[in-house]
Amino acid sequence: MSLAFDLALCALILGAAGLAVAGRNLFGSVVFYIVYGVLIALAWVSLGAADVALAEAAIGAGVTGVLLIGAWQGMKDAGGLEAEITKSLPVRVLAGLGAAALGALIGFAVLSLPGHDGLTGPVAENQPALDLGNPVTAVLLSFRAYDTLLETLVLTAALAAVWSLTPARFWGGIPGPKHTTRPDGVMASFGRLLPPLGVLVAVYLVWAGADQPGGAFQAGTVLAAVWILIVLAGLRDEPRLSSLILRLIVIAGPLVFLGAGLAGALAGLALGYPEGHARTLILIIEYALTLSIAATLALLIAGPARRAP
Amino acid sequence: MMELLAERGSLFALTGAALIALGFYGFIMRRALIRRLIAFNVIGSGIFLLFGGTGYFGGGVDPVPRALIITGIVVALALTAFAAALAVRLARSGDDDENPEAGR
Amino acid sequence: MNAMEWFIAGLLALGVFFYVAGTVGLLRFPDTHSRLHALTKADNLGLGFIAIAAGLHWGDGWIAGKLALVWLLTLFAAGMAAQLVARAALKAEGGE
């Protein structure tokens, strides 16, 4: 039964990916990509990795989908959507054969991998020292904390890169158009109803992430979604990008993370957590990261400034 | 072959390999920037699925690949966001409203 | 299968039926407004049946409560999205 489910799921994933990549209608491709992202999240559930499924559904399908729709709209408004050209048959056959060969080679390499015990054992062995129940959080914020720190810096760098595309006269201005809705309309009411619940879910996701699937990235995405809803509902306008408070929020997470690592150096344990305080420190870092990730994601979606400050 | 596919990890790892091939084909053959961005993301999630599938043991995926995949998803998003902003800027670069020096 | 499992299977089948009906409506109905009607009404009903089936299957009050909350939020979100799409479609047709 579960094999039948997995086979059907894999077939659906490949079908959705095929339609997203090869479809004729560009907007249809974007929609099929979002469907594909949700199906991939289901694949992660089937593999028993709920935290990856959450990240994939929220970031891979949700945020990426919003970005792609935004890019489609932006390019359409500018009249810059390219028409697709069909390449000649020999070229297509050759490219198809090349891609198939690449897939077959990778598939063959996967099947001929030697058996191994994985890293579940070593992680479980060292996990009690951190007092965390969730091995993934232990890896993200302790064993491979470098990766996570650099990842948050990659997000910040991407935001700086997006901002660098601002036309000079809008620098430091406000991104996106101002949204106005009827104050007693459905959208505005929904925008008032959902945010408190969203904030609660985000706080819970970080707190639960210490022992169960969850964590800063998933929670940050929820918070970013709450902010986008508030803006779309016309309850608040996007912030001025030159605002100091905004910029401090963006770098608060990496700063706290780096600070915790360097403070360890003063206590004689560089880039380490002092014994017995790991859980508390990790939770503090995660809450700071959540705030920064939420702000960065929301600003990445908003894009460069389009109105003068 | 059948028992290999019954091995849940291998099934998803092979699906990942097929997704990489599909995304690669789309990336080199399609012209629209947004579609190439989609193809790039298909390659990315294919790699993640391959990574997770090979790290699958009995009850779940190894925590180390799991953490690295979550990191990877966020990094892929950062790249997609920049590429999307770049594509929109490119499409707008022609009009004078955006580029006041162009008309002079 | 005992009586409970048959009951759960029946609920699931009912849920799937409404989903299929909603999808057929989406594909066959002529304009945006009737398509929205098929999607929001039939699919949310289908999701409700499936959520009840899942709640009974797990037999746990907490899980059932969370599922009920998820269903409620989906109802709100679908209703709001449908309203926005309907208004956009009306504007495109020159109404409003």
Short mmCIF file of C-alpha atoms in Angstrom, two decimals:
data_model
loop_
_atom_site.label_atom_id
_atom_site.label_comp_id
_atom_site.label_asym_id
_atom_site.label_seq_id
_atom_site.Cartn_x
_atom_site.Cartn_y
_atom_site.Cartn_z
CA MET A 1 0.00 0.00 0.00
CA SER A 2 2.68 2.48 0.96
CA LEU A 3 4.80 1.40 -2.04
CA ALA A 4 1.82 2.13 -4.30
CA PHE A 5 1.48 5.55 -2.64
CA ASP A 6 5.20 6.31 -3.07
CA LEU A 7 5.18 5.24 -6.72
CA ALA A 8 2.11 7.37 -7.46
CA LEU A 9 3.68 10.31 -5.61
CA CYS A 10 6.95 10.03 -7.57
CA ALA A 11 5.01 9.84 -10.85
CA LEU A 12 3.02 12.96 -9.88
CA ILE A 13 6.23 14.81 -8.91
CA LEU A 14 7.86 14.01 -12.26
CA GLY A 15 4.66 14.95 -14.11
CA ALA A 16 4.33 18.31 -12.34
CA ALA A 17 8.05 19.05 -12.87
CA GLY A 18 7.69 18.17 -16.57
CA LEU A 19 4.72 20.52 -16.99
CA ALA A 20 6.53 23.29 -15.10
CA VAL A 21 9.68 23.00 -17.23
CA ALA A 22 8.21 22.12 -20.63
CA GLY A 23 4.76 23.80 -20.56
CA ARG A 24 3.82 26.42 -23.18
CA ASN A 25 2.12 28.96 -20.96
CA LEU A 26 4.60 30.77 -18.70
CA PHE A 27 2.11 31.52 -15.91
CA GLY A 28 0.94 27.88 -16.09
CA SER A 29 4.56 26.84 -15.55
CA VAL A 30 4.74 28.93 -12.36
CA VAL A 31 1.49 27.37 -11.07
CA PHE A 32 2.74 23.86 -11.82
CA TYR A 33 6.00 24.68 -10.04
CA ILE A 34 4.03 25.54 -6.88
CA VAL A 35 2.07 22.27 -7.20
CA TYR A 36 5.41 20.50 -7.66
CA GLY A 37 6.77 22.10 -4.47
CA VAL A 38 3.81 20.89 -2.43
CA LEU A 39 4.21 17.36 -3.86
CA ILE A 40 7.92 17.41 -2.94
CA ALA A 41 6.89 18.37 0.61
CA LEU A 42 4.65 15.26 0.63
CA ALA A 43 7.66 13.19 -0.46
CA TRP A 44 9.53 14.47 2.61
CA VAL A 45 6.60 13.50 4.82
CA SER A 46 6.74 10.02 3.29
CA LEU A 47 10.48 9.89 4.10
CA GLY A 48 9.66 10.79 7.72
CA ALA A 49 11.35 14.22 7.61
CA ALA A 50 8.58 16.56 8.76
CA ASP A 51 10.93 19.54 9.30
CA VAL A 52 12.23 19.39 5.72
CA ALA A 53 8.62 19.03 4.54
CA LEU A 54 7.69 22.21 6.46
CA ALA A 55 10.65 24.11 5.01
CA GLU A 56 9.94 22.88 1.48
CA ALA A 57 6.22 23.73 1.66
CA ALA A 58 6.76 27.16 3.22
CA ILE A 59 9.95 28.27 1.45
CA GLY A 60 10.31 26.01 -1.59
CA ALA A 61 6.69 26.17 -2.73
CA GLY A 62 5.29 29.22 -0.90
CA VAL A 63 7.93 31.96 -0.91
CA THR A 64 9.53 30.84 -4.18
CA GLY A 65 6.07 30.70 -5.76
CA VAL A 66 5.27 34.25 -4.62
CA LEU A 67 8.65 35.44 -5.97
CA LEU A 68 8.04 33.79 -9.35
CA ILE A 69 4.52 35.26 -9.64
CA GLY A 70 5.95 38.68 -8.69
CA ALA A 71 8.69 38.36 -11.31
CA TRP A 72 6.13 37.28 -13.92
CA GLN A 73 3.92 40.29 -13.15
CA GLY A 74 6.89 42.68 -13.08
CA MET A 75 8.23 41.46 -16.43
CA LYS A 76 4.75 41.52 -17.97
CA ASP A 77 4.17 45.13 -16.84
CA ALA A 78 7.49 46.08 -18.41
CA GLY A 79 6.61 44.22 -21.59
CA GLY A 80 9.68 42.06 -21.16
CA LEU A 81 8.21 38.54 -21.15
CA GLU A 82 10.16 36.57 -23.74
CA ALA A 83 8.37 34.38 -26.25
CA GLU A 84 9.58 30.78 -26.17
CA ILE A 85 11.34 29.58 -29.31
CA THR A 86 11.21 25.94 -30.35
CA LYS A 87 14.63 24.61 -31.17
CA SER A 88 15.13 22.24 -34.10
CA LEU A 89 14.45 18.52 -33.62
CA PRO A 90 18.10 17.32 -33.71
CA VAL A 91 19.04 19.86 -31.03
CA ARG A 92 16.14 18.77 -28.84
CA VAL A 93 16.99 15.07 -29.30
CA LEU A 94 20.64 15.72 -28.52
CA ALA A 95 19.82 17.75 -25.40
CA GLY A 96 17.27 15.13 -24.29
CA LEU A 97 19.86 12.37 -24.70
CA GLY A 98 22.43 14.40 -22.80
CA ALA A 99 20.03 15.09 -19.94
CA ALA A 100 18.92 11.44 -19.86
CA ALA A 101 22.55 10.32 -19.75
CA LEU A 102 23.19 12.71 -16.85
CA GLY A 103 20.16 11.34 -14.95
CA ALA A 104 21.16 7.71 -15.67
CA LEU A 105 24.72 8.37 -14.51
CA ILE A 106 23.54 9.91 -11.23
CA GLY A 107 20.98 7.13 -10.75
CA PHE A 108 23.66 4.50 -11.32
CA ALA A 109 25.96 6.24 -8.83
CA VAL A 110 23.14 6.24 -6.23
CA LEU A 111 22.45 2.53 -6.66
CA SER A 112 26.14 1.59 -6.42
CA LEU A 113 26.71 3.53 -3.17
CA PRO A 114 28.31 1.32 -0.53
CA GLY A 115 26.26 0.61 2.59
CA HIS A 116 26.94 2.91 5.54
CA ASP A 117 25.64 3.50 9.04
CA GLY A 118 25.04 7.21 8.59
CA LEU A 119 25.52 9.85 11.25
CA THR A 120 22.43 9.14 13.35
CA GLY A 121 24.59 7.40 15.96
CA PRO A 122 27.20 10.13 16.50
CA VAL A 123 24.48 12.81 16.60
CA ALA A 124 22.43 10.89 19.17
CA GLU A 125 25.59 10.34 21.25
CA ASN A 126 26.44 14.04 21.48
CA GLN A 127 22.89 15.37 21.65
CA PRO A 128 22.34 14.99 25.44
CA ALA A 129 25.14 17.52 26.08
CA LEU A 130 22.97 20.16 24.39
CA ASP A 131 19.75 19.17 26.18
CA LEU A 132 17.82 19.22 22.88
CA GLY A 133 15.31 16.60 21.78
CA ASN A 134 15.41 17.47 18.07
CA PRO A 135 18.57 16.12 16.38
CA VAL A 136 18.12 18.46 13.40
CA THR A 137 18.18 21.55 15.63
CA ALA A 138 21.27 20.11 17.33
CA VAL A 139 23.01 19.78 13.94
CA LEU A 140 21.82 23.20 12.69
CA LEU A 141 22.76 25.21 15.78
CA SER A 142 25.65 23.31 17.23
CA PHE A 143 27.41 20.60 15.24
CA ARG A 144 27.15 22.47 11.92
CA ALA A 145 26.50 25.95 13.32
CA TYR A 146 28.99 27.43 10.84
CA ASP A 147 26.70 26.43 7.97
CA THR A 148 23.69 28.04 9.60
CA LEU A 149 25.57 31.26 10.40
CA LEU A 150 26.90 31.53 6.84
CA GLU A 151 23.45 30.72 5.49
CA THR A 152 21.89 33.66 7.33
CA LEU A 153 24.70 35.81 5.90
CA VAL A 154 23.86 34.50 2.41
CA LEU A 155 20.26 35.67 2.96
CA THR A 156 21.49 39.10 4.07
CA ALA A 157 23.86 39.29 1.09
CA ALA A 158 20.99 38.39 -1.27
CA LEU A 159 18.94 41.23 0.23
CA ALA A 160 21.84 43.65 -0.29
CA ALA A 161 22.12 42.42 -3.90
CA VAL A 162 18.38 42.92 -4.51
CA TRP A 163 18.54 46.41 -2.99
CA SER A 164 21.50 47.25 -5.23
CA LEU A 165 19.10 47.05 -8.21
CA THR A 166 17.20 50.11 -6.95
CA PRO A 167 17.13 53.06 -9.39
CA ALA A 168 19.20 55.88 -7.87
CA ARG A 169 16.32 58.29 -7.22
CA PHE A 170 14.35 55.67 -5.25
CA TRP A 171 17.28 54.65 -3.03
CA GLY A 172 16.17 54.07 0.54
CA GLY A 173 12.55 54.39 -0.54
CA ILE A 174 9.51 52.16 -0.19
CA PRO A 175 9.14 48.92 -2.16
CA GLY A 176 6.01 47.87 -4.02
CA PRO A 177 2.76 49.71 -4.68
CA LYS A 178 0.56 50.95 -1.83
CA HIS A 179 -2.34 48.58 -1.31
CA THR A 180 -5.69 50.01 -0.40
CA THR A 181 -8.71 47.92 0.53
CA ARG A 182 -12.09 48.79 1.98
CA PRO A 183 -11.51 48.95 5.76
CA ASP A 184 -14.59 46.83 6.45
CA GLY A 185 -13.99 44.50 3.47
CA VAL A 186 -13.19 40.80 3.53
CA MET A 187 -9.46 41.27 2.89
CA ALA A 188 -8.98 43.83 5.67
CA SER A 189 -10.94 41.67 8.15
CA PHE A 190 -8.88 38.63 7.20
CA GLY A 191 -5.73 40.71 7.60
CA ARG A 192 -6.78 41.55 11.15
CA LEU A 193 -7.91 38.02 12.05
CA LEU A 194 -4.90 35.99 10.95
CA PRO A 195 -1.77 37.86 12.19
CA PRO A 196 -2.21 37.14 15.94
CA LEU A 197 -2.65 33.45 15.14
CA GLY A 198 0.36 33.53 12.81
CA VAL A 199 2.58 35.12 15.47
CA LEU A 200 1.47 32.46 17.97
CA VAL A 201 2.29 29.68 15.48
CA ALA A 202 5.73 31.20 14.79
CA VAL A 203 6.62 31.48 18.49
CA TYR A 204 5.42 27.91 19.02
CA LEU A 205 7.41 26.58 16.05
CA VAL A 206 10.69 27.89 17.51
CA TRP A 207 9.87 26.71 21.03
CA ALA A 208 8.78 23.25 19.84
CA GLY A 209 11.73 23.14 17.43
CA ALA A 210 14.07 22.35 20.34
CA ASP A 211 12.47 18.94 20.79
CA GLN A 212 10.23 18.34 17.77
CA PRO A 213 10.24 19.21 14.07
CA GLY A 214 10.22 23.00 13.72
CA GLY A 215 12.73 25.80 14.06
CA ALA A 216 13.79 29.30 13.12
CA PHE A 217 13.51 28.99 9.34
CA GLN A 218 9.98 27.59 9.33
CA ALA A 219 8.86 30.10 11.97
CA GLY A 220 10.52 32.99 10.11
CA THR A 221 8.59 32.08 6.96
CA VAL A 222 5.30 32.13 8.88
CA LEU A 223 6.11 35.59 10.29
CA ALA A 224 7.08 36.86 6.83
CA ALA A 225 3.76 35.57 5.47
CA VAL A 226 1.92 37.42 8.27
CA TRP A 227 3.64 40.69 7.30
CA ILE A 228 2.85 40.20 3.60
CA LEU A 229 -0.80 39.61 4.49
CA ILE A 230 -0.88 42.81 6.57
CA VAL A 231 0.58 44.80 3.64
CA LEU A 232 -1.79 43.22 1.09
CA ALA A 233 -4.74 43.95 3.36
CA GLY A 234 -3.72 47.62 3.30
CA LEU A 235 -3.41 47.80 7.09
CA ARG A 236 0.23 48.96 6.99
CA ASP A 237 2.48 50.18 4.20
CA GLU A 238 5.89 48.63 3.47
CA PRO A 239 8.67 50.28 5.52
CA ARG A 240 11.23 52.78 4.25
CA LEU A 241 14.30 50.71 3.33
CA SER A 242 16.65 53.33 4.76
CA SER A 243 15.11 52.87 8.22
CA LEU A 244 17.77 52.09 10.81
CA ILE A 245 15.43 49.93 12.91
CA LEU A 246 14.60 47.82 9.87
CA ARG A 247 18.26 47.26 9.08
CA LEU A 248 19.00 46.38 12.70
CA ILE A 249 16.23 43.76 12.63
CA VAL A 250 17.72 42.27 9.44
CA ILE A 251 21.15 41.76 11.01
CA ALA A 252 20.02 41.04 14.61
CA GLY A 253 20.00 37.25 14.11
CA PRO A 254 23.48 36.86 12.60
CA LEU A 255 24.83 39.38 15.17
CA VAL A 256 23.41 37.48 18.16
CA PHE A 257 24.65 34.22 16.63
CA LEU A 258 28.15 35.60 16.09
CA GLY A 259 28.08 37.27 19.52
CA ALA A 260 27.28 33.97 21.24
CA GLY A 261 30.20 32.33 19.44
CA LEU A 262 32.64 35.11 20.32
CA ALA A 263 31.43 35.38 23.94
CA GLY A 264 32.46 31.76 24.24
CA ALA A 265 36.01 32.81 23.37
CA LEU A 266 36.08 35.15 26.40
CA ALA A 267 34.89 32.28 28.60
CA GLY A 268 37.68 30.12 27.20
CA LEU A 269 35.51 28.14 24.79
CA ALA A 270 35.69 29.73 21.33
CA LEU A 271 32.62 29.08 19.14
CA GLY A 272 31.19 26.72 21.73
CA TYR A 273 28.33 26.72 24.19
CA PRO A 274 29.21 26.74 27.93
CA GLU A 275 28.14 23.51 29.58
CA GLY A 276 24.58 23.48 30.91
CA HIS A 277 23.53 26.65 29.07
CA ALA A 278 23.42 25.29 25.52
CA ARG A 279 19.63 24.97 25.32
CA THR A 280 18.95 28.48 26.64
CA LEU A 281 21.53 30.05 24.34
CA ILE A 282 20.30 28.10 21.32
CA LEU A 283 16.70 29.22 21.94
CA ILE A 284 17.79 32.88 22.30
CA ILE A 285 19.77 32.63 19.04
CA GLU A 286 16.82 30.96 17.33
CA TYR A 287 14.35 33.68 18.34
CA ALA A 288 16.74 36.38 17.10
CA LEU A 289 17.26 34.42 13.87
CA THR A 290 13.49 34.04 13.41
CA LEU A 291 13.00 37.81 13.52
CA SER A 292 15.85 38.43 11.05
CA ILE A 293 14.80 35.65 8.69
CA ALA A 294 11.20 36.90 8.70
CA ALA A 295 12.30 40.48 7.91
CA THR A 296 14.76 39.36 5.23
CA LEU A 297 12.27 37.06 3.49
CA ALA A 298 9.53 39.71 3.52
CA LEU A 299 11.97 42.31 2.11
CA LEU A 300 13.26 39.88 -0.55
CA ILE A 301 9.67 39.42 -1.73
CA ALA A 302 9.01 43.17 -1.63
CA GLY A 303 12.03 43.73 -3.88
CA PRO A 304 13.92 46.98 -4.57
CA ALA A 305 12.36 50.33 -3.65
CA ARG A 306 9.90 51.68 -6.22
CA ARG A 307 8.71 54.85 -4.50
CA ALA A 308 10.82 57.78 -3.35
CA PRO A 309 11.48 57.91 0.43
CA MET B 1 14.52 -4.00 -9.60
CA MET B 2 11.19 -4.24 -7.81
CA GLU B 3 12.71 -4.76 -4.36
CA LEU B 4 15.06 -1.87 -5.07
CA LEU B 5 12.07 0.40 -5.70
CA ALA B 6 10.37 -0.96 -2.60
CA GLU B 7 13.34 0.48 -0.73
CA ARG B 8 11.77 3.87 -0.08
CA GLY B 9 15.07 5.76 0.03
CA SER B 10 16.25 4.46 -3.37
CA LEU B 11 12.89 5.23 -4.98
CA PHE B 12 13.03 8.88 -3.92
CA ALA B 13 16.77 9.11 -4.70
CA LEU B 14 16.11 7.88 -8.25
CA THR B 15 13.21 10.32 -8.60
CA GLY B 16 15.69 13.01 -7.53
CA ALA B 17 18.13 11.88 -10.26
CA ALA B 18 15.31 12.06 -12.85
CA LEU B 19 14.38 15.57 -11.61
CA ILE B 20 18.00 16.72 -12.02
CA ALA B 21 17.96 15.45 -15.63
CA LEU B 22 14.59 17.12 -16.31
CA GLY B 23 15.69 20.42 -14.78
CA PHE B 24 18.96 20.31 -16.71
CA TYR B 25 17.10 19.82 -19.99
CA GLY B 26 14.79 22.74 -19.20
CA PHE B 27 17.68 24.94 -18.14
CA ILE B 28 19.60 24.55 -21.40
CA MET B 29 16.62 24.34 -23.81
CA ARG B 30 14.11 26.97 -22.67
CA ARG B 31 14.52 30.68 -23.30
CA ALA B 32 12.19 32.49 -20.87
CA LEU B 33 14.16 33.57 -17.80
CA ILE B 34 11.38 32.66 -15.37
CA ARG B 35 11.18 29.16 -16.81
CA ARG B 36 14.93 28.76 -16.50
CA LEU B 37 14.63 29.88 -12.90
CA ILE B 38 11.99 27.18 -12.39
CA ALA B 39 14.30 24.61 -14.03
CA PHE B 40 17.10 25.69 -11.71
CA ASN B 41 14.83 25.15 -8.71
CA VAL B 42 13.77 21.73 -10.04
CA ILE B 43 17.46 20.74 -10.25
CA GLY B 44 17.91 21.99 -6.68
CA SER B 45 15.02 20.09 -5.17
CA GLY B 46 16.08 17.02 -7.19
CA ILE B 47 19.50 17.18 -5.54
CA PHE B 48 17.86 17.56 -2.10
CA LEU B 49 15.61 14.56 -2.75
CA LEU B 50 18.60 12.51 -3.93
CA PHE B 51 20.53 13.56 -0.84
CA GLY B 52 17.64 12.73 1.50
CA GLY B 53 16.87 9.45 -0.26
CA THR B 54 20.44 8.18 0.11
CA GLY B 55 20.39 9.23 3.78
CA TYR B 56 17.21 7.28 4.50
CA PHE B 57 17.39 4.48 7.04
CA GLY B 58 14.40 2.46 8.20
CA GLY B 59 12.43 5.04 10.13
CA GLY B 60 13.67 8.35 8.75
CA VAL B 61 16.33 10.50 7.18
CA ASP B 62 19.71 11.01 8.84
CA PRO B 63 19.67 14.31 10.83
CA VAL B 64 22.83 15.72 9.21
CA PRO B 65 21.59 15.63 5.60
CA ARG B 66 18.21 16.85 6.90
CA ALA B 67 19.78 19.95 8.46
CA LEU B 68 21.93 20.56 5.36
CA ILE B 69 18.86 20.26 3.10
CA ILE B 70 16.96 22.88 5.15
CA THR B 71 20.03 25.12 4.80
CA GLY B 72 20.10 24.36 1.07
CA ILE B 73 16.43 25.25 0.57
CA VAL B 74 17.03 28.69 2.11
CA VAL B 75 20.18 29.32 0.05
CA ALA B 76 18.32 28.31 -3.15
CA LEU B 77 15.61 30.80 -2.19
CA ALA B 78 18.18 33.60 -1.71
CA LEU B 79 19.51 32.94 -5.21
CA THR B 80 16.02 32.76 -6.71
CA ALA B 81 15.07 36.09 -5.11
CA PHE B 82 18.13 37.82 -6.55
CA ALA B 83 17.65 36.24 -9.99
CA ALA B 84 13.96 37.24 -10.03
CA ALA B 85 14.79 40.86 -9.09
CA LEU B 86 17.52 40.89 -11.76
CA ALA B 87 15.12 39.57 -14.41
CA VAL B 88 12.53 42.26 -13.61
CA ARG B 89 15.22 44.99 -13.69
CA LEU B 90 16.44 43.66 -17.04
CA ALA B 91 12.92 43.78 -18.47
CA ARG B 92 12.52 47.38 -17.25
CA SER B 93 15.97 48.59 -18.33
CA GLY B 94 14.54 49.75 -21.66
CA ASP B 95 12.02 52.31 -20.44
CA ASP B 96 13.17 55.82 -19.77
CA ASP B 97 11.21 56.17 -16.56
CA GLU B 98 13.52 53.67 -14.94
CA ASN B 99 16.67 54.80 -16.67
CA PRO B 100 16.66 58.60 -17.04
CA GLU B 101 20.19 58.70 -18.53
CA ALA B 102 19.20 56.44 -21.44
CA GLY B 103 17.34 59.13 -23.35
CA ARG B 104 20.09 61.75 -23.23
CA MET C 1 -11.74 -4.28 9.21
CA ASN C 2 -13.99 -3.44 12.11
CA ALA C 3 -17.01 -1.13 12.07
CA MET C 4 -14.91 1.96 12.87
CA GLU C 5 -12.50 1.35 10.02
CA TRP C 6 -15.39 0.90 7.59
CA PHE C 7 -16.86 4.16 8.83
CA ILE C 8 -13.52 5.96 8.34
CA ALA C 9 -13.15 4.46 4.86
CA GLY C 10 -16.67 5.64 4.04
CA LEU C 11 -15.84 9.20 5.19
CA LEU C 12 -12.66 9.18 3.10
CA ALA C 13 -14.58 7.97 0.04
CA LEU C 14 -17.14 10.73 0.58
CA GLY C 15 -14.34 13.31 0.87
CA VAL C 16 -12.69 12.05 -2.32
CA PHE C 17 -16.07 12.17 -4.08
CA PHE C 18 -16.50 15.87 -3.26
CA TYR C 19 -12.93 16.61 -4.38
CA VAL C 20 -13.52 14.84 -7.69
CA ALA C 21 -16.82 16.72 -8.09
CA GLY C 22 -15.06 20.03 -7.39
CA THR C 23 -12.31 19.23 -9.89
CA VAL C 24 -14.81 18.22 -12.57
CA GLY C 25 -16.61 21.52 -11.92
CA LEU C 26 -13.33 23.44 -12.23
CA LEU C 27 -12.62 21.82 -15.57
CA ARG C 28 -16.14 21.86 -17.05
CA PHE C 29 -17.85 25.03 -15.82
CA PRO C 30 -17.91 27.89 -18.33
CA ASP C 31 -16.79 31.00 -16.37
CA THR C 32 -14.71 32.10 -13.38
CA HIS C 33 -17.64 32.57 -11.01
CA SER C 34 -19.16 29.11 -11.43
CA ARG C 35 -15.68 27.56 -11.29
CA LEU C 36 -15.03 29.31 -7.98
CA HIS C 37 -18.34 28.01 -6.71
CA ALA C 38 -17.30 24.43 -7.59
CA LEU C 39 -13.84 24.81 -6.04
CA THR C 40 -14.63 26.50 -2.75
CA LYS C 41 -17.83 24.68 -1.85
CA ALA C 42 -17.14 21.10 -2.97
CA ASP C 43 -13.44 21.02 -2.05
CA ASN C 44 -13.90 22.45 1.43
CA LEU C 45 -16.64 19.93 2.12
CA GLY C 46 -14.34 17.15 0.85
CA LEU C 47 -11.52 18.41 3.08
CA GLY C 48 -13.92 18.43 6.04
CA PHE C 49 -14.84 14.78 5.53
CA ILE C 50 -11.18 13.80 5.16
CA ALA C 51 -10.28 15.77 8.30
CA ILE C 52 -13.01 14.01 10.29
CA ALA C 53 -11.76 10.65 8.96
CA ALA C 54 -8.17 11.49 9.96
CA GLY C 55 -9.29 12.66 13.41
CA LEU C 56 -11.20 9.41 14.02
CA HIS C 57 -8.30 7.37 12.66
CA TRP C 58 -5.84 8.86 15.17
CA GLY C 59 -8.46 8.72 17.94
CA ASP C 60 -6.76 11.54 19.85
CA GLY C 61 -8.54 14.67 21.05
CA TRP C 62 -5.52 16.97 20.56
CA ILE C 63 -4.92 15.82 17.01
CA ALA C 64 -8.63 16.06 16.19
CA GLY C 65 -8.68 19.60 17.60
CA LYS C 66 -5.66 20.63 15.52
CA LEU C 67 -7.26 19.13 12.41
CA ALA C 68 -10.47 21.05 13.12
CA LEU C 69 -8.45 24.26 13.48
CA VAL C 70 -6.65 23.58 10.18
CA TRP C 71 -9.99 22.99 8.47
CA LEU C 72 -11.44 26.19 9.90
CA LEU C 73 -8.43 28.23 8.74
CA THR C 74 -8.64 26.67 5.28
CA LEU C 75 -12.32 27.64 5.12
CA PHE C 76 -11.48 31.24 6.01
CA ALA C 77 -8.56 31.41 3.56
CA ALA C 78 -10.49 29.77 0.71
CA GLY C 79 -13.49 32.02 1.28
CA MET C 80 -11.31 35.12 1.24
CA ALA C 81 -9.31 34.04 -1.81
CA ALA C 82 -12.52 33.18 -3.68
CA GLN C 83 -13.95 36.61 -2.86
CA LEU C 84 -10.80 38.35 -4.15
CA VAL C 85 -10.68 36.28 -7.34
CA ALA C 86 -14.40 36.90 -7.92
CA ARG C 87 -13.96 40.66 -7.52
CA ALA C 88 -10.94 40.67 -9.86
CA ALA C 89 -12.94 38.69 -12.42
CA LEU C 90 -15.88 41.09 -12.10
CA LYS C 91 -13.55 44.05 -12.69
CA ALA C 92 -12.02 42.34 -15.73
CA GLU C 93 -15.53 41.91 -17.14
CA GLY C 94 -16.15 45.60 -16.69
CA GLY C 95 -18.55 45.34 -13.76
CA GLU C 96 -18.08 46.52 -10.14
#
